[in-house]
Amino acid sequence: TVAVAEERLVAIPQLLHDRPDTQVIILDDAFQHRQVRAELNILLTECKNLYTRDFILPAGDLRDVKNSSKRAEIIVVTKCKSHLDNEEKNKIISEIDPLPQQQIFFSKIEYSSPYHLFSKEQKFLNPDTHILLICGIANPRSLKEALNTYSSTYDMMIFSDHHIFDIDDLKDIKKQFEKIESENKIILTTEKDGVRLAKFEAELKDFPVFVFPIRHKIMFGDDDKFSDIIKKFLQTYNKKVAI
């Protein structure tokens, strides 16, 4: 079940009411929400913009003070370059200076073949495919870098982070798409934005809207270690609840 809500304190009881069989709730972008106490905190920080070098809003992008990083059990350095070496890795760990009980992992982004928003049919891109990218995420840099490897021609419509699409947005998207002269053209969006666009199936059914699936790959062979920490936490928590 996917729930979208600004007020986590209201949304969680509602989710549990609607789905009483829910066992685990994963919150996205909730580290700064003090009203909700998580049993396991995972802090994500971009490799090219570590929280140690950033500032709190509005001077920077941080939504909480740097010192709050001490609350995290796990820190994941995200969007690393594929060839990040051990020397660079160790420099980053030294800069973050984790507490003894904190675990640090590194991850990179991997994209796979786009699929149709509604039919789920896969689409294999080629350099001649003209793409209109619809994007409402905070930092689309890695997405643009990935597109450069798939297609030589694309246009972009960038919306604010967590943007909720409306009918006027759809009109603008359709208008922009119809301006593209190529016969081989598609609309491409992120998985997060695909969820928000899915409710407009009637309006978009005649347009080739595809989703660009993303995967975060844990690096340096630490996949199992990361999974084991999560599994151990769930097992320990289930035992606590059972007592």
Short mmCIF file of C-alpha atoms in Angstrom, two decimals:
data_model
loop_
_atom_site.label_atom_id
_atom_site.label_comp_id
_atom_site.label_asym_id
_atom_site.label_seq_id
_atom_site.Cartn_x
_atom_site.Cartn_y
_atom_site.Cartn_z
CA THR A 1 0.00 0.00 0.00
CA VAL A 2 1.26 3.47 -0.93
CA ALA A 3 -0.09 6.41 1.09
CA VAL A 4 0.56 10.06 0.23
CA ALA A 5 0.10 12.66 2.98
CA GLU A 6 1.76 15.78 4.32
CA GLU A 7 0.77 15.11 7.94
CA ARG A 8 2.45 11.83 8.91
CA LEU A 9 0.91 11.94 12.39
CA VAL A 10 -2.55 11.85 10.81
CA ALA A 11 -1.72 9.52 7.93
CA ILE A 12 -0.24 6.65 9.96
CA PRO A 13 -3.32 6.00 12.15
CA GLN A 14 -5.51 6.29 9.05
CA LEU A 15 -3.33 3.79 7.21
CA LEU A 16 -3.51 1.35 10.12
CA HIS A 17 -7.27 1.79 10.24
CA ASP A 18 -7.66 1.16 6.50
CA ARG A 19 -5.10 -1.65 6.43
CA PRO A 20 -5.15 -3.29 9.87
CA ASP A 21 -2.89 -6.10 8.64
CA THR A 22 0.00 -3.62 8.11
CA GLN A 23 3.18 -4.81 9.82
CA VAL A 24 5.83 -2.38 8.58
CA ILE A 25 5.56 1.30 7.62
CA ILE A 26 8.37 2.86 5.59
CA LEU A 27 8.41 6.66 5.65
CA ASP A 28 10.07 8.66 2.89
CA ASP A 29 11.62 12.04 3.67
CA ALA A 30 10.57 11.85 7.33
CA PHE A 31 13.83 12.19 9.26
CA GLN A 32 12.90 15.71 10.35
CA HIS A 33 9.39 14.77 11.52
CA ARG A 34 9.85 14.68 15.29
CA GLN A 35 6.20 13.80 15.96
CA VAL A 36 6.82 10.32 14.54
CA ARG A 37 9.41 8.19 16.33
CA ALA A 38 10.89 5.58 14.01
CA GLU A 39 12.45 2.39 15.34
CA LEU A 40 15.05 2.41 12.57
CA ASN A 41 16.39 5.61 10.99
CA ILE A 42 18.16 5.49 7.63
CA LEU A 43 19.76 8.78 6.59
CA LEU A 44 20.41 9.32 2.87
CA THR A 45 23.01 11.84 1.72
CA GLU A 46 24.13 12.47 -1.87
CA CYS A 47 27.74 11.71 -2.67
CA LYS A 48 28.22 15.03 -4.51
CA ASN A 49 26.43 17.02 -1.83
CA LEU A 50 27.08 15.42 1.55
CA TYR A 51 25.05 16.83 4.43
CA THR A 52 28.35 17.75 6.09
CA ARG A 53 28.89 20.38 3.36
CA ASP A 54 25.28 21.56 3.16
CA PHE A 55 23.21 24.10 5.09
CA ILE A 56 19.70 24.09 6.50
CA LEU A 57 16.88 25.66 4.46
CA PRO A 58 16.71 28.27 3.00
CA ALA A 59 20.49 28.66 2.75
CA GLY A 60 20.86 25.02 1.64
CA ASP A 61 18.82 21.87 1.13
CA LEU A 62 18.87 20.39 4.64
CA ARG A 63 15.53 20.04 6.42
CA ASP A 64 17.12 19.29 9.78
CA VAL A 65 20.25 20.35 11.64
CA LYS A 66 23.44 18.43 10.87
CA ASN A 67 23.72 17.22 14.44
CA SER A 68 20.53 15.20 13.93
CA SER A 69 22.56 12.75 11.87
CA LYS A 70 23.47 11.14 15.21
CA ARG A 71 19.92 9.74 15.36
CA ALA A 72 20.52 7.56 12.30
CA GLU A 73 21.34 3.89 12.71
CA ILE A 74 22.31 3.66 9.03
CA ILE A 75 23.79 6.31 6.72
CA VAL A 76 23.66 5.67 2.97
CA VAL A 77 25.81 7.78 0.64
CA THR A 78 23.67 7.81 -2.51
CA LYS A 79 24.14 8.52 -6.22
CA CYS A 80 27.82 7.56 -6.18
CA LYS A 81 29.68 7.20 -9.45
CA SER A 82 29.97 3.58 -10.55
CA HIS A 83 33.76 3.56 -10.26
CA LEU A 84 34.03 5.08 -6.77
CA ASP A 85 37.22 3.62 -5.32
CA ASN A 86 38.21 2.70 -1.77
CA GLU A 87 40.33 5.80 -1.30
CA GLU A 88 37.38 8.08 -2.11
CA LYS A 89 35.10 5.91 0.01
CA ASN A 90 37.37 6.23 3.04
CA LYS A 91 37.65 10.01 2.61
CA ILE A 92 33.86 10.28 2.71
CA ILE A 93 33.62 8.06 5.79
CA SER A 94 36.27 10.19 7.48
CA GLU A 95 34.34 13.37 6.64
CA ILE A 96 31.04 11.99 7.94
CA ASP A 97 32.82 10.70 11.06
CA PRO A 98 30.13 8.19 12.09
CA LEU A 99 29.47 7.15 15.66
CA PRO A 100 30.74 3.67 16.58
CA GLN A 101 27.24 2.16 16.33
CA GLN A 102 26.43 3.73 12.96
CA GLN A 103 26.78 1.77 9.72
CA ILE A 104 27.71 3.51 6.45
CA PHE A 105 26.83 2.16 3.01
CA PHE A 106 27.37 3.48 -0.51
CA SER A 107 24.90 3.16 -3.36
CA LYS A 108 24.69 3.95 -7.05
CA ILE A 109 21.72 4.41 -9.37
CA GLU A 110 20.85 1.85 -12.02
CA TYR A 111 18.13 2.40 -14.62
CA SER A 112 16.39 -0.31 -16.63
CA SER A 113 14.11 -0.31 -19.69
CA PRO A 114 11.12 2.04 -19.46
CA TYR A 115 7.63 0.55 -19.24
CA HIS A 116 4.26 1.99 -20.27
CA LEU A 117 2.51 3.76 -17.41
CA PHE A 118 -0.74 1.84 -17.94
CA SER A 119 -0.11 -1.29 -20.04
CA LYS A 120 3.31 -1.97 -18.41
CA GLU A 121 4.68 -2.83 -21.87
CA GLN A 122 8.46 -2.37 -22.04
CA LYS A 123 10.01 0.21 -24.35
CA PHE A 124 13.55 -0.12 -25.67
CA LEU A 125 14.97 3.32 -26.31
CA ASN A 126 17.29 4.07 -29.19
CA PRO A 127 19.27 7.23 -30.01
CA ASP A 128 16.55 8.36 -32.44
CA THR A 129 13.81 8.38 -29.79
CA HIS A 130 12.84 11.96 -28.96
CA ILE A 131 11.97 12.13 -25.28
CA LEU A 132 9.89 14.63 -23.35
CA LEU A 133 10.97 14.17 -19.74
CA ILE A 134 8.39 15.01 -17.08
CA CYS A 135 10.07 15.32 -13.73
CA GLY A 136 9.06 16.48 -10.25
CA ILE A 137 12.02 15.49 -8.10
CA ALA A 138 14.44 17.61 -6.09
CA ASN A 139 17.59 16.87 -8.09
CA PRO A 140 17.19 15.40 -11.60
CA ARG A 141 20.93 15.51 -12.36
CA SER A 142 21.49 11.73 -12.34
CA LEU A 143 18.33 11.22 -14.38
CA LYS A 144 19.59 13.60 -17.07
CA GLU A 145 22.96 11.87 -17.08
CA ALA A 146 21.26 8.51 -17.62
CA LEU A 147 19.14 9.88 -20.47
CA ASN A 148 22.27 11.01 -22.29
CA THR A 149 23.26 7.35 -22.64
CA TYR A 150 19.88 6.37 -24.08
CA SER A 151 18.87 9.19 -26.39
CA SER A 152 20.57 12.06 -28.14
CA THR A 153 17.46 14.24 -28.14
CA TYR A 154 15.20 15.12 -25.25
CA ASP A 155 13.23 18.04 -23.84
CA MET A 156 12.40 18.57 -20.20
CA MET A 157 9.51 19.87 -18.15
CA ILE A 158 10.71 20.25 -14.57
CA PHE A 159 8.20 20.60 -11.75
CA SER A 160 8.82 21.19 -8.06
CA ASP A 161 9.68 18.31 -5.74
CA HIS A 162 6.58 16.31 -4.66
CA HIS A 163 4.51 18.18 -7.28
CA ILE A 164 0.84 17.17 -7.46
CA PHE A 165 -0.21 17.22 -11.11
CA ASP A 166 -3.50 18.78 -12.17
CA ILE A 167 -5.46 19.17 -15.40
CA ASP A 168 -3.64 22.38 -16.34
CA ASP A 169 -0.32 20.54 -16.06
CA LEU A 170 -1.64 17.85 -18.40
CA LYS A 171 -2.64 20.48 -20.94
CA ASP A 172 0.88 21.95 -20.81
CA ILE A 173 2.45 18.50 -21.15
CA LYS A 174 0.27 17.61 -24.16
CA LYS A 175 0.98 20.97 -25.78
CA GLN A 176 4.73 20.54 -25.34
CA PHE A 177 4.61 16.97 -26.63
CA GLU A 178 2.65 17.94 -29.74
CA LYS A 179 5.32 20.54 -30.58
CA ILE A 180 7.88 17.76 -31.07
CA GLU A 181 8.04 17.07 -34.81
CA SER A 182 9.59 13.60 -34.63
CA GLU A 183 7.37 10.57 -35.27
CA ASN A 184 9.44 8.53 -32.83
CA LYS A 185 8.66 10.34 -29.59
CA ILE A 186 7.57 9.43 -26.07
CA ILE A 187 6.80 11.04 -22.73
CA LEU A 188 9.08 9.71 -20.02
CA THR A 189 8.67 10.20 -16.28
CA THR A 190 10.00 8.90 -12.98
CA GLU A 191 8.36 6.18 -10.92
CA LYS A 192 7.40 8.72 -8.24
CA ASP A 193 5.78 11.01 -10.80
CA GLY A 194 4.19 8.03 -12.53
CA VAL A 195 2.24 7.30 -9.35
CA ARG A 196 0.90 10.87 -9.38
CA LEU A 197 0.03 10.76 -13.10
CA ALA A 198 -1.68 7.36 -13.00
CA LYS A 199 -5.01 8.88 -11.91
CA PHE A 200 -5.22 10.65 -15.29
CA GLU A 201 -5.49 7.47 -17.35
CA ALA A 202 -8.52 8.75 -19.29
CA GLU A 203 -6.69 11.95 -20.25
CA LEU A 204 -3.38 10.25 -21.09
CA LYS A 205 -4.56 7.00 -22.68
CA ASP A 206 -3.76 8.19 -26.22
CA PHE A 207 -0.26 9.37 -25.32
CA PRO A 208 2.88 7.21 -25.10
CA VAL A 209 3.67 7.80 -21.41
CA PHE A 210 6.49 5.64 -20.09
CA VAL A 211 8.08 5.24 -16.68
CA PHE A 212 11.87 5.10 -16.20
CA PRO A 213 12.43 2.50 -13.44
CA ILE A 214 15.21 3.20 -10.99
CA ARG A 215 17.13 0.95 -8.64
CA HIS A 216 19.59 1.84 -5.90
CA LYS A 217 22.41 -0.69 -5.87
CA ILE A 218 24.46 -1.07 -2.68
CA MET A 219 28.16 -0.98 -3.60
CA PHE A 220 31.37 -2.66 -2.44
CA GLY A 221 29.64 -6.03 -2.04
CA ASP A 222 27.72 -4.83 1.01
CA ASP A 223 24.26 -5.88 -0.29
CA ASP A 224 23.93 -8.82 2.09
CA LYS A 225 25.26 -6.83 5.04
CA PHE A 226 22.64 -4.14 4.46
CA SER A 227 19.85 -6.71 4.08
CA ASP A 228 20.97 -8.56 7.20
CA ILE A 229 20.75 -5.39 9.30
CA ILE A 230 17.17 -4.80 8.12
CA LYS A 231 16.19 -8.44 8.68
CA LYS A 232 17.75 -8.50 12.14
CA PHE A 233 15.91 -5.31 13.07
CA LEU A 234 12.57 -6.75 11.92
CA GLN A 235 13.15 -9.99 13.78
CA THR A 236 14.13 -8.17 16.98
CA TYR A 237 11.19 -5.80 16.73
CA ASN A 238 8.72 -8.65 16.14
CA LYS A 239 10.01 -10.38 19.27
CA LYS A 240 9.55 -7.17 21.29
CA VAL A 241 5.97 -6.83 20.02
CA ALA A 242 5.21 -10.47 20.80
CA ILE A 243 6.30 -10.14 24.45
#
